[in-house]
Short mmCIF file of C-alpha atoms in Angstrom, two decimals:
data_model
loop_
_atom_site.label_atom_id
_atom_site.label_comp_id
_atom_site.label_asym_id
_atom_site.label_seq_id
_atom_site.Cartn_x
_atom_site.Cartn_y
_atom_site.Cartn_z
CA MET G 304 37.41 115.51 123.83
CA ARG G 305 36.75 112.01 122.20
CA THR G 306 38.80 109.21 123.79
CA MET G 307 40.33 106.57 121.49
CA LEU G 308 38.63 103.74 123.43
CA ASP G 309 35.58 102.67 121.04
CA SER G 310 32.74 101.08 123.01
CA GLN G 311 32.54 98.46 120.27
CA VAL G 312 36.27 97.66 120.56
CA LEU G 313 35.97 97.35 124.11
CA GLN G 314 33.17 94.83 124.14
CA ARG G 315 35.20 92.93 121.46
CA TYR G 316 38.15 92.80 123.83
CA ILE G 317 35.93 91.52 126.69
CA GLN G 318 34.41 89.06 124.43
CA ASP G 319 37.57 87.85 123.17
CA THR G 320 39.63 87.63 126.35
CA MET G 321 37.03 86.64 129.18
CA PRO G 322 35.67 83.40 129.04
CA GLU G 323 31.86 82.65 129.75
CA GLY G 324 31.10 82.68 133.38
CA THR G 325 33.53 85.23 134.35
CA LYS G 326 32.32 87.24 137.37
CA THR G 327 30.64 90.39 136.71
CA HIS G 328 33.02 92.38 139.18
CA THR G 329 36.05 91.23 137.22
CA ILE G 330 34.44 92.71 133.82
CA ARG G 331 33.48 95.89 135.35
CA ALA G 332 36.95 96.25 136.89
CA THR G 333 38.36 95.97 133.72
CA GLU G 334 36.00 98.01 131.75
CA GLY G 335 36.45 100.85 134.33
CA ALA G 336 40.39 100.44 134.28
CA LEU G 337 40.40 100.94 130.56
CA VAL G 338 37.83 103.67 130.46
CA ASN G 339 39.84 105.69 133.02
CA PHE G 340 43.11 105.03 131.18
CA PHE G 341 41.71 106.42 127.87
CA LYS G 342 39.77 109.24 129.35
CA ASP G 343 42.01 111.78 127.91
CA ILE G 344 43.86 110.37 125.09
CA PRO G 345 42.70 111.84 121.73
CA VAL G 346 40.90 109.48 119.30
CA ASP G 347 43.09 110.04 116.69
CA ALA G 348 46.39 109.38 118.47
CA GLY G 349 46.46 105.71 117.18
CA ASP G 350 50.27 104.60 117.10
CA ASN G 351 51.58 108.22 118.07
CA ILE G 352 50.70 107.63 121.63
CA THR G 353 53.52 109.20 123.83
CA ARG G 354 54.93 108.54 127.18
CA GLU G 355 53.25 111.45 128.53
CA MET G 356 49.85 110.31 127.49
CA ILE G 357 50.11 106.88 128.95
CA LEU G 358 51.67 108.46 132.24
CA ASP G 359 48.40 110.50 132.06
CA GLY G 360 46.22 107.33 131.74
CA TYR G 361 47.82 105.53 134.70
CA SER G 362 47.55 108.55 136.71
CA HIS G 363 43.82 108.47 136.52
CA PHE G 364 43.61 105.48 138.69
CA GLU G 365 44.19 107.74 141.82
CA ILE G 366 46.75 104.85 142.77
CA GLY G 367 46.85 104.01 146.49
CA THR G 368 49.45 101.22 146.66
CA ILE G 369 52.18 99.59 144.56
CA ARG G 370 50.01 96.68 144.20
CA THR G 371 47.14 98.79 142.87
CA PHE G 372 49.06 100.17 140.20
CA TYR G 373 50.10 96.71 139.01
CA THR G 374 46.71 95.28 139.07
CA ASN G 375 45.60 98.32 136.85
CA LYS G 376 48.77 98.18 134.77
CA SER G 377 48.21 94.46 134.14
CA ARG G 378 44.86 95.09 132.80
CA VAL G 379 46.02 97.91 130.43
CA CYS G 380 48.84 95.94 128.95
CA ASP G 381 46.54 92.98 128.34
CA PHE G 382 44.42 95.36 125.90
CA PHE G 383 47.31 96.39 124.27
CA ARG G 384 48.69 93.10 123.61
CA TRP G 385 45.27 92.30 122.28
CA GLY G 386 45.22 95.26 120.43
CA TYR G 387 48.51 94.78 118.42
CA GLU G 388 47.22 90.97 117.85
CA ASN G 389 44.13 92.46 116.09
CA GLY G 390 46.05 95.24 114.12
CA LEU G 391 45.13 98.31 116.55
CA TYR G 392 48.36 99.10 117.76
CA ASP G 393 52.06 98.45 116.75
CA LEU G 394 54.51 96.56 118.96
CA LYS G 395 56.44 100.01 119.69
CA THR G 396 53.25 101.31 121.43
CA VAL G 397 52.65 97.91 123.30
CA LYS G 398 56.37 97.97 124.61
CA LEU G 399 55.96 101.68 125.88
CA VAL G 400 52.73 101.03 127.63
CA GLU G 401 54.48 98.06 129.37
CA SER G 402 57.68 100.10 130.30
CA ILE G 403 55.93 102.40 132.81
CA GLU G 404 56.76 101.38 136.53
CA SER G 405 54.84 102.67 139.54
CA ILE G 406 57.67 105.00 140.27
CA ASP G 407 57.22 107.12 136.93
CA ILE G 408 53.64 108.05 138.12
CA PRO G 409 53.52 111.33 139.74
CA LYS G 410 51.91 110.96 143.13
CA ALA G 411 52.39 113.97 145.05
CA ASN G 412 48.80 115.12 144.75
CA LEU G 413 47.52 111.62 145.79
CA MET G 414 49.63 111.43 148.71
CA SER G 415 48.69 114.84 150.09
CA LYS G 416 45.12 114.22 149.16
CA TYR G 417 44.69 110.87 151.22
CA TYR G 418 47.73 110.41 153.36
CA PHE G 419 48.60 112.40 156.86
CA ARG G 420 52.27 113.01 157.62
CA ASP G 421 51.90 112.10 161.49
CA TYR G 422 49.66 112.39 163.99
CA ASN G 423 49.53 116.08 164.62
CA ASP G 424 48.95 116.72 160.90
CA PHE G 425 46.16 114.23 161.14
CA TYR G 426 44.35 115.45 164.42
CA SER G 427 44.92 119.09 163.27
CA PHE G 428 43.11 118.58 160.12
CA LEU G 429 40.08 116.85 162.01
CA GLN G 430 40.04 119.83 164.25
CA ILE G 431 39.92 122.16 161.52
CA VAL G 432 37.26 120.36 159.48
CA PHE G 433 34.95 119.43 162.33
CA GLU G 434 35.20 122.35 164.73
CA ASP G 435 32.39 122.72 166.96
CA ARG G 436 30.53 119.82 164.80
CA GLU G 437 29.20 117.29 167.33
CA GLU G 438 27.51 115.42 164.85
CA PHE G 439 30.65 114.16 163.68
CA ASP G 440 32.19 112.76 166.89
CA THR G 441 31.58 109.14 165.80
CA PHE G 442 33.55 109.53 162.61
CA GLN G 443 36.44 111.41 164.48
CA SER G 444 36.39 108.73 167.30
CA ALA G 445 36.66 106.00 164.56
CA ALA G 446 38.92 107.81 162.44
CA LEU G 447 41.44 108.26 165.31
CA LEU G 448 41.36 104.83 166.49
CA VAL G 449 42.03 103.51 162.64
CA TRP G 450 45.04 105.91 162.47
CA HIS G 451 46.40 104.25 165.90
CA GLY G 452 46.03 100.87 164.35
CA ILE G 453 42.67 99.48 165.12
CA TRP G 454 41.10 98.45 161.93
CA ILE G 455 37.47 99.41 161.21
CA THR G 456 36.10 96.10 161.50
CA ASP G 457 37.04 95.67 164.76
CA LEU G 458 35.96 99.18 166.22
CA VAL G 459 32.21 98.05 166.39
CA ASP G 460 33.11 95.54 169.17
CA ILE G 461 34.77 98.26 171.39
CA LEU G 462 32.89 98.57 174.78
CA LYS G 463 32.63 101.97 176.62
CA THR G 464 34.35 100.02 179.52
CA ASP G 465 37.20 99.22 177.00
CA LEU G 466 38.16 102.98 177.39
CA TYR G 467 40.45 103.73 180.38
CA GLU G 468 40.43 107.50 179.95
CA ASP G 469 42.29 108.26 183.37
CA GLU G 470 45.10 105.52 182.34
CA LYS G 471 44.80 106.96 178.85
CA TYR G 472 44.51 103.54 177.02
CA ILE G 473 41.98 101.47 175.16
CA ILE G 474 41.57 97.80 174.79
CA ASN G 475 41.96 96.59 171.26
CA PRO G 476 38.84 94.20 171.06
CA LYS G 477 40.56 91.93 168.71
CA THR G 478 44.00 91.28 170.36
CA LYS G 479 42.87 92.39 173.82
CA LYS G 480 46.21 94.52 173.92
CA THR G 481 46.41 97.58 175.67
CA LEU G 482 46.74 100.83 173.32
CA TYR G 483 48.00 103.73 174.79
CA LEU G 484 46.79 107.09 173.37
CA PRO G 485 47.87 110.75 173.15
CA ASP G 486 45.81 113.29 175.39
CA PRO G 487 43.71 114.65 172.22
CA THR G 488 42.63 111.33 171.12
CA ILE G 489 41.43 110.40 174.56
CA GLU G 490 39.59 113.83 175.09
CA ILE G 491 37.57 112.97 172.01
CA LEU G 492 36.95 109.44 172.95
CA LYS G 493 35.82 110.74 176.37
CA ARG G 494 33.73 113.22 175.14
CA TYR G 495 31.86 110.85 172.53
CA LYS G 496 31.78 107.93 175.43
CA ASN G 497 29.94 110.17 178.08
CA ALA G 498 27.71 111.93 175.45
CA ASP G 499 23.96 111.45 175.73
CA GLY G 500 23.31 113.06 172.18
CA PHE G 501 24.72 115.76 169.88
CA GLU G 502 23.75 118.89 168.24
CA THR G 503 23.26 118.61 164.57
CA ASN G 504 23.53 121.66 162.13
CA LYS G 505 21.97 119.30 159.24
CA LEU G 506 18.55 119.56 161.22
CA GLY G 507 18.97 123.16 162.24
CA GLY G 508 20.43 122.61 165.56
CA VAL G 509 18.12 119.83 166.69
CA VAL G 510 19.65 117.72 169.58
CA LEU G 511 19.64 114.07 168.77
CA SER G 512 19.84 111.39 171.53
CA TYR G 513 22.21 108.35 171.20
CA VAL G 514 20.70 105.04 171.39
CA PRO G 515 21.68 103.98 175.23
CA SER G 516 24.14 101.18 174.73
CA ASP G 517 27.36 99.40 176.36
CA TYR G 518 29.19 99.64 173.07
CA LEU G 519 31.53 102.92 172.43
CA PHE G 520 30.18 103.39 168.85
CA ARG G 521 26.51 103.91 168.49
CA SER G 522 24.16 106.45 167.05
CA TYR G 523 20.56 107.99 167.27
CA LYS G 524 19.37 105.00 165.41
CA LEU G 525 21.75 102.43 166.36
CA GLY G 526 22.75 101.01 169.84
CA HIS G 527 25.49 98.77 167.96
CA TYR G 528 27.10 99.54 164.59
CA GLU G 529 27.58 97.19 162.06
CA TRP G 530 31.04 98.04 160.59
CA LYS G 531 29.80 98.52 156.91
CA VAL G 532 27.31 101.29 158.29
CA LEU G 533 30.17 102.71 160.54
CA SER G 534 32.27 102.88 157.27
CA ASN G 535 29.78 105.12 155.89
CA THR G 536 30.12 108.02 158.33
CA SER G 537 33.26 109.04 156.05
CA ASN G 538 30.54 109.95 153.31
CA PRO G 539 29.28 113.24 155.12
CA ALA G 540 32.72 113.94 156.54
CA ASN G 541 34.29 113.62 153.10
CA LYS G 542 31.81 116.53 151.81
CA LEU G 543 33.63 118.91 154.40
CA ALA G 544 36.96 117.82 153.92
CA LYS G 545 36.39 118.22 150.01
CA GLU G 546 36.76 121.92 150.67
CA TYR G 547 40.47 121.37 151.75
CA GLY G 548 41.35 119.21 148.98
CA LYS G 549 41.68 116.06 151.22
CA VAL G 550 39.95 112.92 151.14
CA PHE G 551 39.25 110.45 154.23
CA GLN G 552 39.43 106.88 153.08
CA TRP G 553 39.77 104.41 155.94
CA LYS G 554 42.62 102.25 154.25
CA ARG G 555 44.64 105.16 153.70
CA ILE G 556 44.22 106.60 157.26
CA TYR G 557 45.00 103.16 158.67
CA LEU G 558 48.37 103.26 156.55
CA SER G 559 49.33 106.68 157.14
CA GLY G 560 49.47 105.50 161.06
CA ILE G 561 51.26 102.54 160.23
CA TYR G 562 54.00 104.40 158.05
CA TYR G 563 54.20 107.04 160.67
CA ARG G 564 55.21 104.53 163.20
CA ILE G 565 57.49 102.67 161.00
CA TRP G 566 59.30 105.98 160.49
CA LEU G 567 59.82 106.47 164.09
CA TYR G 568 61.21 102.83 164.56
CA GLU G 569 63.65 103.80 161.94
CA GLN G 570 64.68 106.67 163.78
CA GLU G 571 65.81 104.52 166.85
CA HIS G 572 66.69 101.46 165.03
CA GLY G 573 67.81 102.34 161.33
CA LYS G 574 66.51 101.67 157.94
CA ILE G 575 64.44 98.63 157.80
CA ASN G 576 65.28 95.92 154.93
CA ARG G 577 62.96 95.30 151.87
CA ASN G 578 63.73 91.69 152.18
CA ASP G 579 63.12 91.28 155.98
CA PHE G 580 59.95 89.33 155.91
CA GLU G 581 60.03 88.74 159.82
CA THR G 582 60.66 92.21 160.96
CA ASN G 583 58.35 93.84 158.16
CA LYS G 584 55.21 91.84 158.76
CA ILE G 585 55.22 93.03 162.59
CA LEU G 586 55.70 96.38 161.45
CA PHE G 587 53.25 96.43 158.70
CA CYS G 588 50.69 94.91 161.19
CA LYS G 589 50.65 91.49 159.41
CA SER G 590 51.90 89.78 162.39
CA ASP G 591 50.06 86.47 161.06
CA LEU G 592 51.32 86.47 157.80
CA LYS G 593 52.89 83.08 156.60
CA ASN G 594 56.30 83.18 154.79
CA THR G 595 55.22 82.20 151.54
CA PRO G 596 56.30 83.48 148.09
CA SER G 597 53.10 85.15 147.17
CA ASN G 598 53.24 86.86 150.75
CA ARG G 599 56.84 88.09 150.46
CA THR G 600 55.96 89.63 147.23
CA ASN G 601 52.87 91.32 148.73
CA LEU G 602 54.72 92.55 151.91
CA ARG G 603 57.55 94.11 149.33
CA PHE G 604 54.68 95.85 147.73
CA GLU G 605 54.00 97.56 151.21
CA TYR G 606 57.37 98.36 151.60
CA ASP G 607 57.68 100.20 148.24
CA ASN G 608 54.47 102.11 149.08
CA TYR G 609 55.93 102.94 152.39
CA GLN G 610 59.06 104.64 150.50
CA GLU G 611 56.68 106.35 148.49
CA PHE G 612 55.27 107.97 151.72
CA LEU G 613 58.84 108.83 153.02
CA GLN G 614 59.54 110.63 149.52
CA GLU G 615 56.50 112.78 149.77
CA PHE G 616 56.54 113.59 153.55
CA TYR G 617 59.88 113.28 154.71
CA SER G 618 62.58 113.75 151.86
#
């Protein structure tokens, strides 16, 4: 199917609206958003673009948060306004594109693909995907700790001595606070901590030895991961998860854990308020956030995304 986004029109839009010196990643992000939006809109749609077509266009962004939606929506709306000024679209079409809100976009597939309802949902899925696959112990250990609230950039600083398996807790390397963990998580971390190596199916059952290290996260090549290298352990993991219609993405694993813990908080304390900045910044793990107009807006976006999580998993 030919789409209605002509490459020459796209380049003219970029030239007309982005001044010389605009960063390359900004241009690429805009081009990518528009190409995705117009992926399935027929070339002859013209001013006859329907609301359903627009919803389909926005759905191609695989929107992960409310904020992401509005970032992409802004790019699309800017293009349509430019198109109106240059005789490509009528005002009715522009208004229709502008009228779509995040809540209008079907997100059931997105939520079920990237998010996990609770700890049991997440842990059980890990066991199904990585049963008897020791080579994924690094990823499993990292993913579980991210779900429990330690961000991936901080994982690489965890020492083996930071894990107290008998007492069932680990020390967060950034905050130095004690984080108590459920038994299944402790067992996986204990196995990974004490392992000298692992058997890999990829190399026909060969046993590879971990580099001796004081750090918890290490591999057969590295005694101390850089966080970007550790984050790449999700790539082979996703090849297996794909068979089950799921995707491991660090930010959404992290948010799944946060949202579940907020849900538990609400069961005891009642519903949180969208505008309660001081409470919400703690619950959304942004305790250092300063009370500014921009931060209040961003935190409300976090709240809205949490509501969509509840709608998907707890309604």
